[in-house]
Coordinates of C-alpha atoms in Angstrom, one line a residue:
Chain E
M1 CA 105.7 79.5 107.3
S2 CA 101.9 81.9 108.1
T3 CA 100.9 84.8 107.8
P4 CA 100.5 87.4 110.4
E5 CA 97.2 86.5 112.5
S6 CA 95.4 90.3 111.4
G7 CA 96.0 90.1 107.9
L8 CA 97.4 93.7 108.8
P9 CA 101.6 94.8 108.6
M10 CA 102.6 96.5 111.0
V11 CA 102.7 100.3 110.7
V12 CA 106.6 101.8 110.7
P13 CA 106.0 105.2 109.7
A14 CA 109.5 106.6 107.3
Q15 CA 111.5 109.7 107.7
D16 CA 110.0 112.7 104.7
L17 CA 106.8 110.5 103.7
P18 CA 103.9 111.9 102.7
A19 CA 100.7 111.8 105.4
R20 CA 98.4 110.7 102.9
V21 CA 98.3 108.8 99.3
R22 CA 95.8 109.1 96.6
I23 CA 95.4 105.7 94.8
H24 CA 94.0 106.4 91.2
E25 CA 92.8 103.3 91.2
V26 CA 92.5 101.1 87.1
G27 CA 91.6 97.7 87.8
A28 CA 88.5 98.3 85.8
R29 CA 89.9 100.6 82.8
D30 CA 93.4 99.7 82.3
G31 CA 93.2 96.0 84.3
L32 CA 90.4 94.9 81.8
Q33 CA 91.1 96.4 79.0
N34 CA 93.9 93.8 78.9
E35 CA 92.7 91.2 79.7
K36 CA 91.6 88.4 77.3
G37 CA 87.8 88.3 76.5
T38 CA 85.1 90.3 77.5
V39 CA 84.0 90.7 80.7
P40 CA 79.6 91.5 81.3
T41 CA 79.1 95.2 82.3
E42 CA 76.5 94.0 85.7
V43 CA 80.3 92.4 86.8
K44 CA 82.2 95.3 85.3
A45 CA 79.5 97.4 87.6
E46 CA 79.7 95.2 90.0
F47 CA 83.6 94.9 90.2
I48 CA 83.5 99.0 90.2
R49 CA 81.0 99.7 93.4
R50 CA 82.7 96.7 95.2
L51 CA 86.5 98.4 95.2
A52 CA 84.0 101.9 96.6
D53 CA 83.5 100.0 99.2
A54 CA 87.0 99.0 99.8
G55 CA 87.1 102.6 100.2
L56 CA 88.7 103.5 96.7
T57 CA 87.4 107.5 96.5
T58 CA 89.2 107.4 92.4
I59 CA 88.0 104.9 90.5
E60 CA 88.7 104.7 86.8
A61 CA 85.3 103.4 84.7
T62 CA 86.2 102.7 81.3
S63 CA 87.2 104.1 77.9
F64 CA 85.5 106.3 75.7
V65 CA 87.7 105.1 72.6
H66 CA 86.1 103.0 69.5
P67 CA 85.4 100.1 69.9
K68 CA 86.9 99.1 67.8
W69 CA 90.1 99.7 69.0
V70 CA 89.0 97.8 72.9
P71 CA 86.2 95.7 72.1
Q72 CA 86.7 95.1 75.5
L73 CA 85.4 98.3 77.0
A74 CA 82.3 98.9 74.4
D75 CA 79.8 98.8 76.5
A76 CA 81.1 102.4 78.2
E77 CA 78.1 103.8 77.3
Q78 CA 76.0 100.9 78.9
L79 CA 78.5 100.6 82.2
F80 CA 79.0 104.2 83.7
P81 CA 74.9 104.9 84.3
L82 CA 74.9 101.7 86.3
V83 CA 77.8 103.5 88.5
S84 CA 77.6 106.9 88.3
D85 CA 75.9 107.9 92.4
L86 CA 78.7 105.9 94.0
P87 CA 80.0 108.6 95.8
V88 CA 83.3 108.5 94.2
A89 CA 85.5 110.2 91.4
L90 CA 84.5 108.0 88.2
P91 CA 87.4 108.9 85.5
V92 CA 86.8 107.8 82.6
L93 CA 89.3 107.5 79.0
V94 CA 88.7 109.9 76.5
P95 CA 90.6 109.1 73.0
N96 CA 88.9 112.5 71.0
E97 CA 86.0 115.1 70.8
R98 CA 83.9 112.2 69.7
G99 CA 85.2 110.5 72.5
L100 CA 84.6 113.4 75.7
D101 CA 81.0 114.2 73.8
R102 CA 80.1 110.8 74.3
A103 CA 81.3 111.1 78.2
L104 CA 79.7 114.6 79.0
V105 CA 76.4 112.9 77.9
L106 CA 76.3 110.2 80.1
G107 CA 77.6 113.2 83.2
A108 CA 81.3 112.1 83.6
R109 CA 83.6 114.7 86.0
Q110 CA 86.6 113.3 85.3
V111 CA 87.8 112.7 81.9
A112 CA 91.7 111.4 80.6
V113 CA 93.5 111.5 77.4
F114 CA 96.3 109.4 76.1
A115 CA 100.5 110.4 75.0
S116 CA 103.4 109.4 74.2
A117 CA 106.3 110.4 75.5
T118 CA 108.1 108.5 72.3
E119 CA 106.8 108.6 68.9
S120 CA 107.3 104.8 68.4
F121 CA 104.3 104.0 70.5
A122 CA 102.4 107.6 69.3
K123 CA 102.6 105.6 65.8
A124 CA 101.7 102.3 67.5
N125 CA 98.6 103.5 70.0
L126 CA 97.5 106.6 67.8
N127 CA 98.7 106.7 64.5
R128 CA 100.0 110.1 64.9
T129 CA 102.6 111.5 65.9
V130 CA 103.7 112.9 69.0
D131 CA 102.6 116.4 68.5
E132 CA 99.8 115.3 66.1
A133 CA 98.7 113.8 68.7
L134 CA 99.4 116.5 71.9
A135 CA 97.2 119.1 69.2
M136 CA 94.5 116.1 69.1
F137 CA 93.9 116.1 72.7
E138 CA 93.9 120.2 73.5
P139 CA 90.4 120.5 71.9
V140 CA 89.3 117.9 74.1
V141 CA 91.4 118.9 77.2
T142 CA 89.6 123.1 76.1
R143 CA 86.0 122.1 76.2
A144 CA 87.0 119.7 79.6
K145 CA 88.7 122.3 81.3
A146 CA 84.8 124.7 80.0
A147 CA 82.3 122.4 81.4
D148 CA 84.2 122.2 84.9
V149 CA 85.9 118.6 84.0
R150 CA 88.9 117.6 85.5
V151 CA 91.5 116.0 82.8
R152 CA 94.4 114.1 83.9
G153 CA 97.0 113.0 80.7
Y154 CA 98.5 110.1 81.0
L155 CA 102.1 109.8 79.4
S156 CA 103.3 106.3 77.6
M157 CA 106.8 105.4 77.8
C158 CA 108.3 107.8 79.8
F159 CA 111.2 105.6 81.3
G160 CA 111.6 102.2 77.8
D161 CA 110.0 102.8 74.6
P162 CA 110.3 98.7 73.5
W163 CA 111.1 100.3 70.3
E164 CA 113.0 103.0 71.2
G165 CA 115.5 102.1 74.2
A166 CA 116.2 105.2 76.9
V167 CA 113.2 107.8 76.8
P168 CA 115.4 111.2 76.8
I169 CA 113.8 112.5 79.9
H170 CA 113.4 115.8 77.9
Q171 CA 111.6 114.1 75.8
V172 CA 109.4 112.7 78.3
V173 CA 109.7 116.6 80.9
R174 CA 108.5 118.6 76.8
V175 CA 105.6 116.4 76.8
C176 CA 104.0 116.1 80.4
K177 CA 104.8 120.9 79.6
S178 CA 102.6 120.9 76.8
L179 CA 99.4 118.9 78.9
L180 CA 99.8 120.9 81.5
D181 CA 100.6 123.8 79.5
M182 CA 97.1 122.7 77.8
G183 CA 95.3 122.4 81.3
C184 CA 95.3 119.3 82.7
D185 CA 95.2 119.1 86.0
E186 CA 97.3 115.6 86.4
L187 CA 99.6 113.8 85.2
S188 CA 99.8 110.2 85.0
L189 CA 103.9 109.5 84.0
G190 CA 103.5 105.2 83.0
D191 CA 106.0 103.2 83.3
T192 CA 104.5 101.5 80.0
I193 CA 106.9 98.2 80.3
G194 CA 108.0 98.2 83.2
V195 CA 111.9 98.7 82.9
A196 CA 112.3 102.1 85.2
T197 CA 114.5 101.6 88.1
P198 CA 114.2 103.1 91.7
G199 CA 117.4 106.6 90.3
H200 CA 115.4 106.4 86.3
V201 CA 112.7 107.9 88.7
Q202 CA 114.1 110.3 90.6
D203 CA 115.6 111.8 88.6
L204 CA 112.5 112.5 86.2
L205 CA 110.6 114.1 88.8
A206 CA 113.6 116.0 89.6
E207 CA 113.5 117.1 86.7
L208 CA 110.4 118.4 86.5
T209 CA 110.7 119.9 89.9
E210 CA 113.8 122.2 88.4
E211 CA 110.9 123.0 85.1
G212 CA 108.4 124.5 87.2
V213 CA 106.1 120.9 88.0
P214 CA 104.2 120.6 90.8
T215 CA 104.3 117.3 92.2
R216 CA 100.8 117.2 93.5
A217 CA 100.3 117.4 89.7
I218 CA 102.1 114.8 89.4
G219 CA 100.7 110.4 89.5
V220 CA 103.3 107.9 89.0
H221 CA 101.9 105.3 87.4
F222 CA 104.9 102.0 87.1
H223 CA 104.3 98.3 85.8
D224 CA 105.6 95.3 87.6
T225 CA 106.8 93.6 84.3
Y226 CA 110.3 93.3 86.3
G227 CA 109.8 93.4 89.6
Q228 CA 110.3 97.1 90.6
A229 CA 107.5 98.7 90.5
L230 CA 106.2 98.8 94.1
A231 CA 110.6 99.9 94.6
N232 CA 110.2 103.3 92.0
T233 CA 106.9 103.8 94.6
L234 CA 109.0 104.3 96.8
A235 CA 111.4 106.6 95.3
A236 CA 108.0 108.6 94.0
L237 CA 107.2 109.0 97.2
Q238 CA 109.9 109.7 99.0
H239 CA 110.3 112.8 96.0
G240 CA 106.9 113.8 97.2
V241 CA 104.4 112.5 95.1
T242 CA 101.3 111.6 96.2
T243 CA 99.3 110.3 94.3
V244 CA 99.9 106.9 92.2
D245 CA 97.7 104.2 90.3
A246 CA 97.8 100.9 90.7
S247 CA 95.4 97.9 89.9
A248 CA 93.7 95.9 91.7
G249 CA 94.3 92.1 92.2
G250 CA 97.0 93.8 89.0
L251 CA 94.5 93.2 86.9
G252 CA 95.6 93.2 84.1
G253 CA 99.3 91.6 83.9
C254 CA 98.6 87.9 84.0
P255 CA 102.2 86.7 84.2
Y256 CA 102.0 84.0 82.1
A257 CA 101.1 86.2 78.7
R258 CA 103.8 86.9 76.7
S259 CA 102.3 90.9 76.6
A260 CA 102.0 90.9 80.5
T261 CA 101.4 94.3 81.1
G262 CA 101.5 94.3 84.7
N263 CA 100.4 96.4 86.1
L264 CA 101.0 97.3 90.1
A265 CA 99.1 95.2 91.8
T266 CA 96.8 97.7 94.2
E267 CA 97.2 94.9 97.0
D268 CA 100.9 95.0 97.2
L269 CA 100.8 98.8 97.4
V270 CA 98.1 99.2 99.9
W271 CA 100.2 96.4 101.5
M272 CA 103.1 99.1 101.8
L273 CA 101.8 102.7 102.2
Q274 CA 99.4 100.7 105.5
G275 CA 102.8 99.9 106.9
L276 CA 104.3 103.3 106.8
G277 CA 102.0 104.5 108.1
I278 CA 100.5 106.5 105.0
D279 CA 96.4 107.3 105.1
T280 CA 95.1 105.7 102.0
G281 CA 91.0 105.1 103.0
V282 CA 91.1 101.7 101.5
D283 CA 90.8 98.1 103.6
L284 CA 92.3 96.1 103.0
A285 CA 90.6 93.1 103.7
R286 CA 87.9 94.0 102.0
L287 CA 89.4 94.8 98.3
T288 CA 91.2 91.9 99.1
A289 CA 87.9 90.2 98.6
T290 CA 87.1 91.9 96.0
S291 CA 90.5 90.9 93.2
V292 CA 89.5 86.9 94.9
W293 CA 86.3 87.6 93.6
M294 CA 86.9 88.7 90.0
A295 CA 89.9 86.4 89.9
E296 CA 87.3 84.0 89.8
R297 CA 85.0 85.5 87.6
L298 CA 88.2 85.5 85.2
G299 CA 88.6 82.3 86.6
R300 CA 92.0 82.9 86.9
P301 CA 94.4 83.5 89.9
S302 CA 95.9 87.0 90.8
P303 CA 99.1 87.7 90.1
S304 CA 99.8 89.8 93.2
R305 CA 101.8 88.6 95.4
T306 CA 99.5 90.1 98.8
V307 CA 96.4 88.5 97.3
R308 CA 98.2 85.4 96.8
A309 CA 99.0 85.1 101.1
L310 CA 95.7 86.4 101.7
S311 CA 93.9 84.5 100.0
H312 CA 96.3 81.5 100.9
K313 CA 95.6 82.2 104.5
E314 CA 91.5 82.5 104.2
Q315 CA 91.8 79.1 103.2
Chain F
M1 CA 104.4 95.1 75.3
S2 CA 107.9 93.5 74.7
T3 CA 110.7 94.1 76.6
P4 CA 113.9 96.1 75.3
E5 CA 115.9 94.5 72.7
S6 CA 118.7 94.5 74.5
G7 CA 117.5 92.4 77.3
L8 CA 119.0 94.7 80.3
P9 CA 117.5 97.3 82.4
M10 CA 118.8 101.0 81.3
V11 CA 121.5 102.4 84.0
V12 CA 120.5 105.2 86.1
P13 CA 122.0 105.9 89.4
A14 CA 120.4 107.6 92.2
Q15 CA 122.4 109.6 94.2
D16 CA 123.2 108.0 98.1
L17 CA 123.6 104.4 97.8
P18 CA 126.3 101.6 97.7
A19 CA 128.8 101.7 94.3
R20 CA 128.5 97.5 95.3
V21 CA 126.4 95.3 97.1
R22 CA 127.4 92.2 97.4
I23 CA 125.2 89.4 97.0
H24 CA 124.9 86.5 98.8
E25 CA 123.1 83.5 96.6
V26 CA 120.4 80.8 99.0
G27 CA 119.1 79.8 96.2
A28 CA 120.8 76.2 96.4
R29 CA 120.4 75.7 99.6
D30 CA 116.7 77.6 101.3
G31 CA 115.4 77.6 97.5
L32 CA 115.9 74.1 97.7
Q33 CA 115.5 73.6 101.4
N34 CA 111.7 74.3 101.2
E35 CA 110.2 73.1 97.2
K36 CA 109.7 70.2 97.0
G37 CA 110.9 67.0 96.4
T38 CA 114.6 66.3 96.1
V39 CA 116.7 67.9 93.8
P40 CA 119.6 65.3 92.1
T41 CA 122.9 66.1 93.5
E42 CA 124.6 66.9 90.2
V43 CA 121.4 68.6 89.2
K44 CA 122.5 70.4 92.2
A45 CA 126.2 71.1 91.6
E46 CA 125.1 71.7 87.9
F47 CA 123.1 74.8 89.0
I48 CA 126.6 76.0 91.7
R49 CA 127.9 75.4 88.9
R50 CA 126.0 77.7 86.3
L51 CA 125.3 80.1 89.6
A52 CA 129.4 81.2 89.9
D53 CA 129.9 81.3 85.7
A54 CA 126.6 83.9 86.0
G55 CA 129.4 85.7 87.8
L56 CA 128.4 85.4 91.8
T57 CA 130.9 85.2 94.0
T58 CA 129.4 83.7 97.1
I59 CA 126.4 80.4 96.5
E60 CA 125.5 79.2 99.8
A61 CA 125.7 76.0 99.1
T62 CA 124.4 72.9 100.9
S63 CA 123.4 72.6 105.7
F64 CA 124.5 70.6 107.2
V65 CA 121.4 69.9 109.5
H66 CA 120.2 66.2 110.0
P67 CA 119.0 65.0 107.2
K68 CA 115.3 64.3 109.4
W69 CA 115.1 67.4 109.5
V70 CA 115.7 68.9 105.8
P71 CA 116.3 65.4 104.2
Q72 CA 116.0 67.5 100.4
L73 CA 120.0 68.7 101.4
A74 CA 120.6 64.9 103.2
D75 CA 123.2 65.3 100.1
A76 CA 125.6 67.2 101.9
E77 CA 128.6 65.2 102.3
Q78 CA 128.5 64.6 98.4
L79 CA 127.5 68.2 96.9
F80 CA 130.1 70.2 98.5
P81 CA 133.5 68.1 96.8
L82 CA 131.7 68.3 93.8
V83 CA 132.2 72.0 93.7
S84 CA 135.0 73.2 96.1
D85 CA 137.2 73.6 93.7
L86 CA 134.5 76.7 92.4
P87 CA 136.0 79.6 92.8
V88 CA 133.7 81.4 95.0
A89 CA 132.3 81.8 98.5
L90 CA 130.8 78.7 99.4
P91 CA 129.0 78.8 102.7
V92 CA 127.4 76.2 104.7
L93 CA 124.4 76.0 107.0
V94 CA 125.8 74.0 110.2
P95 CA 123.3 74.2 113.4
N96 CA 125.7 72.5 116.2
E97 CA 129.0 70.9 117.1
R98 CA 128.5 67.7 114.7
G99 CA 127.3 69.7 112.0
L100 CA 130.2 72.3 111.8
D101 CA 132.8 68.9 112.1
R102 CA 131.3 67.3 108.6
A103 CA 131.3 70.5 107.0
L104 CA 135.0 71.2 108.5
V105 CA 135.6 67.5 107.5
L106 CA 134.3 68.5 103.4
G107 CA 136.8 71.9 103.9
A108 CA 133.9 74.4 103.8
R109 CA 135.6 78.3 104.5
Q110 CA 132.5 79.9 105.3
V111 CA 130.1 78.0 108.0
A112 CA 126.2 80.0 109.1
V113 CA 124.6 79.8 111.9
F114 CA 120.3 80.1 112.5
A115 CA 119.7 82.1 115.0
S116 CA 115.6 83.2 116.1
A117 CA 114.7 86.5 117.1
T118 CA 112.2 85.3 118.7
E119 CA 111.0 82.5 121.2
S120 CA 107.8 80.9 119.4
F121 CA 110.2 80.2 116.5
A122 CA 113.7 79.3 118.5
K123 CA 111.4 76.5 119.8
A124 CA 109.6 75.6 116.7
N125 CA 112.6 75.5 114.7
L126 CA 114.5 74.5 117.1
N127 CA 113.2 73.5 120.2
R128 CA 115.2 75.3 122.2
T129 CA 114.3 79.2 123.8
V130 CA 116.7 82.0 122.2
D131 CA 119.3 81.8 124.9
E132 CA 119.8 77.6 124.7
A133 CA 120.5 78.1 120.9
L134 CA 122.9 81.4 121.1
A135 CA 124.9 78.9 123.9
M136 CA 124.6 76.0 121.4
F137 CA 125.8 78.2 118.8
E138 CA 128.9 79.4 120.8
P139 CA 130.8 77.2 120.5
V140 CA 130.1 76.5 117.3
V141 CA 131.1 79.9 116.1
T142 CA 134.5 80.3 118.9
R143 CA 135.3 77.0 117.2
A144 CA 135.2 78.5 113.5
K145 CA 137.4 81.0 114.3
A146 CA 139.5 79.2 116.1
A147 CA 139.8 77.1 112.0
D148 CA 139.8 80.6 110.6
V149 CA 136.4 79.6 109.0
R150 CA 133.7 83.0 108.4
V151 CA 131.1 82.8 110.7
R152 CA 127.3 84.4 109.6
G153 CA 124.6 83.8 111.7
Y154 CA 121.0 84.7 110.4
L155 CA 118.2 85.3 112.7
S156 CA 114.6 84.8 111.5
M157 CA 111.4 86.7 112.7
C158 CA 113.0 90.1 112.8
F159 CA 109.8 92.4 111.5
G160 CA 107.3 90.4 112.0
D161 CA 106.8 86.1 113.7
P162 CA 103.8 84.7 112.8
W163 CA 103.0 83.8 116.8
E164 CA 103.9 87.1 118.6
G165 CA 102.7 89.4 114.9
A166 CA 105.2 92.5 115.3
V167 CA 109.0 91.9 116.6
P168 CA 110.3 94.9 118.5
I169 CA 113.6 95.7 117.5
H170 CA 115.3 96.6 120.4
Q171 CA 114.6 91.8 120.8
V172 CA 116.1 91.3 117.7
V173 CA 119.7 94.2 118.4
R174 CA 120.1 92.0 121.9
V175 CA 120.7 88.7 119.3
C176 CA 121.6 91.0 116.8
K177 CA 124.6 91.4 119.3
S178 CA 125.2 88.8 121.1
L179 CA 125.3 86.8 117.8
L180 CA 129.1 89.7 117.0
D181 CA 129.8 89.0 120.6
M182 CA 130.8 85.6 120.2
G183 CA 132.4 86.2 116.6
C184 CA 130.3 86.5 114.0
D185 CA 130.9 87.6 110.9
E186 CA 128.2 89.1 110.0
L187 CA 124.8 89.1 110.6
S188 CA 121.7 88.7 108.1
L189 CA 118.5 90.1 108.9
G190 CA 115.3 87.8 108.0
D191 CA 112.0 89.0 107.3
T192 CA 110.6 85.3 107.5
I193 CA 107.0 85.7 106.4
G194 CA 108.0 89.2 103.8
V195 CA 106.0 91.1 106.3
A196 CA 108.4 94.3 106.5
T197 CA 107.6 97.6 105.1
P198 CA 110.5 100.0 104.5
G199 CA 109.9 102.1 107.3
H200 CA 110.0 99.0 109.5
V201 CA 113.8 98.3 108.0
Q202 CA 115.2 102.2 108.2
D203 CA 114.5 102.1 111.7
L204 CA 116.1 98.5 112.4
L205 CA 118.5 99.9 111.4
A206 CA 119.0 102.7 112.3
E207 CA 118.7 101.3 115.6
L208 CA 121.9 98.6 115.0
T209 CA 123.5 102.0 114.0
E210 CA 123.0 103.3 117.0
E211 CA 124.2 100.7 119.0
G212 CA 127.2 100.2 116.8
V213 CA 127.1 97.6 114.9
P214 CA 128.8 98.3 111.5
T215 CA 126.2 98.0 108.1
R216 CA 129.4 96.2 106.8
A217 CA 128.5 93.9 108.9
I218 CA 124.6 93.6 108.1
G219 CA 122.9 92.1 105.0
V220 CA 119.0 92.2 104.7
H221 CA 117.3 89.5 103.6
F222 CA 113.9 89.6 102.2
H223 CA 111.2 87.7 101.2
D224 CA 108.9 88.8 98.7
T225 CA 105.4 87.3 100.0
Y226 CA 103.6 90.5 100.5
G227 CA 105.6 92.0 97.4
Q228 CA 107.5 93.5 99.2
A229 CA 111.0 92.7 99.4
L230 CA 112.7 95.4 96.9
A231 CA 111.6 98.3 98.1
N232 CA 113.0 96.8 101.4
T233 CA 116.6 96.5 100.0
L234 CA 115.7 100.3 98.6
A235 CA 115.2 101.6 102.0
A236 CA 118.7 99.1 103.0
L237 CA 120.6 100.8 100.1
Q238 CA 119.6 104.1 101.4
H239 CA 121.2 103.5 104.2
G240 CA 124.2 101.6 103.3
V241 CA 123.5 97.7 102.9
T242 CA 125.7 96.3 101.0
T243 CA 125.0 93.1 101.6
V244 CA 121.6 91.5 99.5
D245 CA 120.5 87.7 99.9
A246 CA 118.4 87.0 96.9
S247 CA 117.4 83.6 95.7
A248 CA 118.2 82.2 92.1
G249 CA 114.8 82.2 90.3
G250 CA 112.2 83.3 93.5
L251 CA 113.1 79.2 94.6
G252 CA 112.0 78.7 97.5
G253 CA 108.9 80.9 96.8
C254 CA 106.2 78.7 94.8
P255 CA 104.2 80.9 95.0
Y256 CA 100.9 78.8 94.8
A257 CA 102.1 77.0 98.1
R258 CA 100.4 77.8 100.8
S259 CA 103.9 77.3 102.2
A260 CA 105.4 80.2 100.3
T261 CA 108.3 81.6 102.3
G262 CA 108.5 83.4 98.8
N263 CA 112.4 84.1 99.1
L264 CA 113.4 87.3 96.9
A265 CA 114.5 86.7 93.2
T266 CA 117.8 87.2 93.0
E267 CA 117.3 88.5 89.1
D268 CA 114.4 90.9 89.8
L269 CA 117.1 92.6 92.4
V270 CA 120.0 92.0 90.0
W271 CA 117.5 94.3 87.5
M272 CA 117.5 96.8 90.2
L273 CA 121.0 97.5 91.1
Q274 CA 122.5 97.0 87.7
G275 CA 119.6 99.7 86.6
L276 CA 120.6 101.7 89.7
G277 CA 124.4 101.7 88.7
I278 CA 125.4 99.1 91.3
D279 CA 127.7 96.3 90.6
T280 CA 127.7 92.9 91.6
G281 CA 129.5 91.4 88.8
V282 CA 126.6 89.7 88.4
D283 CA 125.4 88.3 84.2
L284 CA 121.8 88.9 84.5
A285 CA 121.1 86.7 80.8
R286 CA 123.7 84.0 82.4
L287 CA 121.8 83.9 85.3
T288 CA 118.6 84.1 83.6
A289 CA 119.0 80.9 81.8
T290 CA 120.5 79.2 85.2
S291 CA 116.8 79.7 87.0
V292 CA 115.1 79.1 83.9
W293 CA 116.6 75.2 83.1
M294 CA 116.8 74.5 87.4
A295 CA 112.7 74.9 87.0
E296 CA 112.8 72.8 83.7
R297 CA 113.6 70.5 86.4
L298 CA 111.5 71.3 88.4
G299 CA 108.7 71.2 86.6
R300 CA 107.2 73.8 87.7
P301 CA 107.4 78.0 86.5
S302 CA 109.9 80.4 88.0
P303 CA 108.0 83.2 90.9
S304 CA 110.8 85.4 89.2
R305 CA 109.0 88.0 87.6
T306 CA 112.9 89.4 85.5
V307 CA 113.4 85.1 85.0
R308 CA 109.5 85.5 83.8
A309 CA 109.7 88.6 81.2
L310 CA 113.0 87.2 80.1
S311 CA 112.4 84.9 78.9
H312 CA 108.9 84.8 78.1
K313 CA 111.1 87.3 75.6
E314 CA 112.8 84.9 73.8
Q315 CA 110.3 82.4 72.1

């Protein structure tokens, strides 16, 4: 069965959804960080330029984590100047003050720290307790804000944790409030292992609202490990969330690897948002072409269903 | 990142959703009909037995379409008696009175007819106009009801059509009412090319309710071609729909084929429903094992994200 000739969804708005959503594109950072092998710096820069050309306005560019931990992004110093002229927001991950220093020197205007809602993942990822990690981030956030740099606080394992199972909502809310209290402008609530379902999303968002966290400060970051990312996104939109993380082509979510992280594919998200009449500013055809181009560079097909459907159409 | 040890979603109910959903399993019919090559009759029977053992209560078994059109299901006469003792509903597709005769002789207690919401697909699939097809179904439905046989009316192209583009809602509603008026007990609203988004689903369901169609008579049949099936399902549940079609392992939806029909995978659906605390009676582990077994018979991996995640976990 062929796809519609337009390659675009029909537009039928739904009730009580936001008029506009900002997509926080994570493919170049979260995606490539989780791909096997290292992509040449020039290819990364071209990828980011193409993403900007496709209309994405927030493109997480790279990470200033120590290269020993994330060798895929060891070229942050070389990459950032190649794209910093783009007229888009280019947040970068900074794990600590040393990382912040490296980012600020290069002129980064947005940074992100990476916290955990669970002790097990804080220990595994940062070799610290949750509170020790928050203490490490505090001077990072303070100094960033003093430099008028916008700060995003990632929060991993907001729903389930591979070691701890279900993560209590109050535990997530506590870390969210700590991140906002120290000055983060925005949170990104991560379903790192992809186990959330829509009722859980609703409950966490309701509790955050109850606790006074403004919805405009909340981003959602769903993984498609069990195919739930878009349904969870719909639940978040119904709560009023207007910032959604996604990865072009589903990068970082190789469906064949045991370690699949399964990022929500930006194209699948854009198909839904555009169909709902929600403005994203993204040109789906250009974005899909970019992901096909990147998949060729990586030597494997995109796991995004929309990319597959639209690129088969063109064959 | 590993999956939770339980291999089951956490249960967090959402507001205003049904307590129970009946899954109409289409893998053995719609799935195998769209797979390349023919599966031996004994394997089909074993597949259906395993699906029943996994807790599915409605398993569409086969089709009494002329073998010339669907050679994959040419063994309907041989297959049906091998499974008819199972304590589950086993609907079969019947295209016309000849098909109904064949089904009734074998003792089928549930049948389904297959209509189209668009002229283009009616012509392509049935070589008839929409109304000529309805006229052909009328004696089928009348005779089935006289034999106390339950009748489902499939309706293809309820959202978009590859030739006609967007399908007007009033056009879909008209055919729905014709099918119900002639005696169909249940409709299955098909997004045959997978282009629907949640607002469109809401609008069609609202219009059907407005026109007096009871929600209990409505099933939804979403395809995952663009990754939208589960978000669309959530929108349908929010309207009160309690019958959802899905295909074990996403059978019939080979993600690599140009002809991908992309059935919603039953496992991805069950993950969401179970996470929402909605009773389906399905044992997810058994169902996943069945789809892995069937994928081995077909010689290719299941496209279901849940099947992949859970089966990688076991490796």
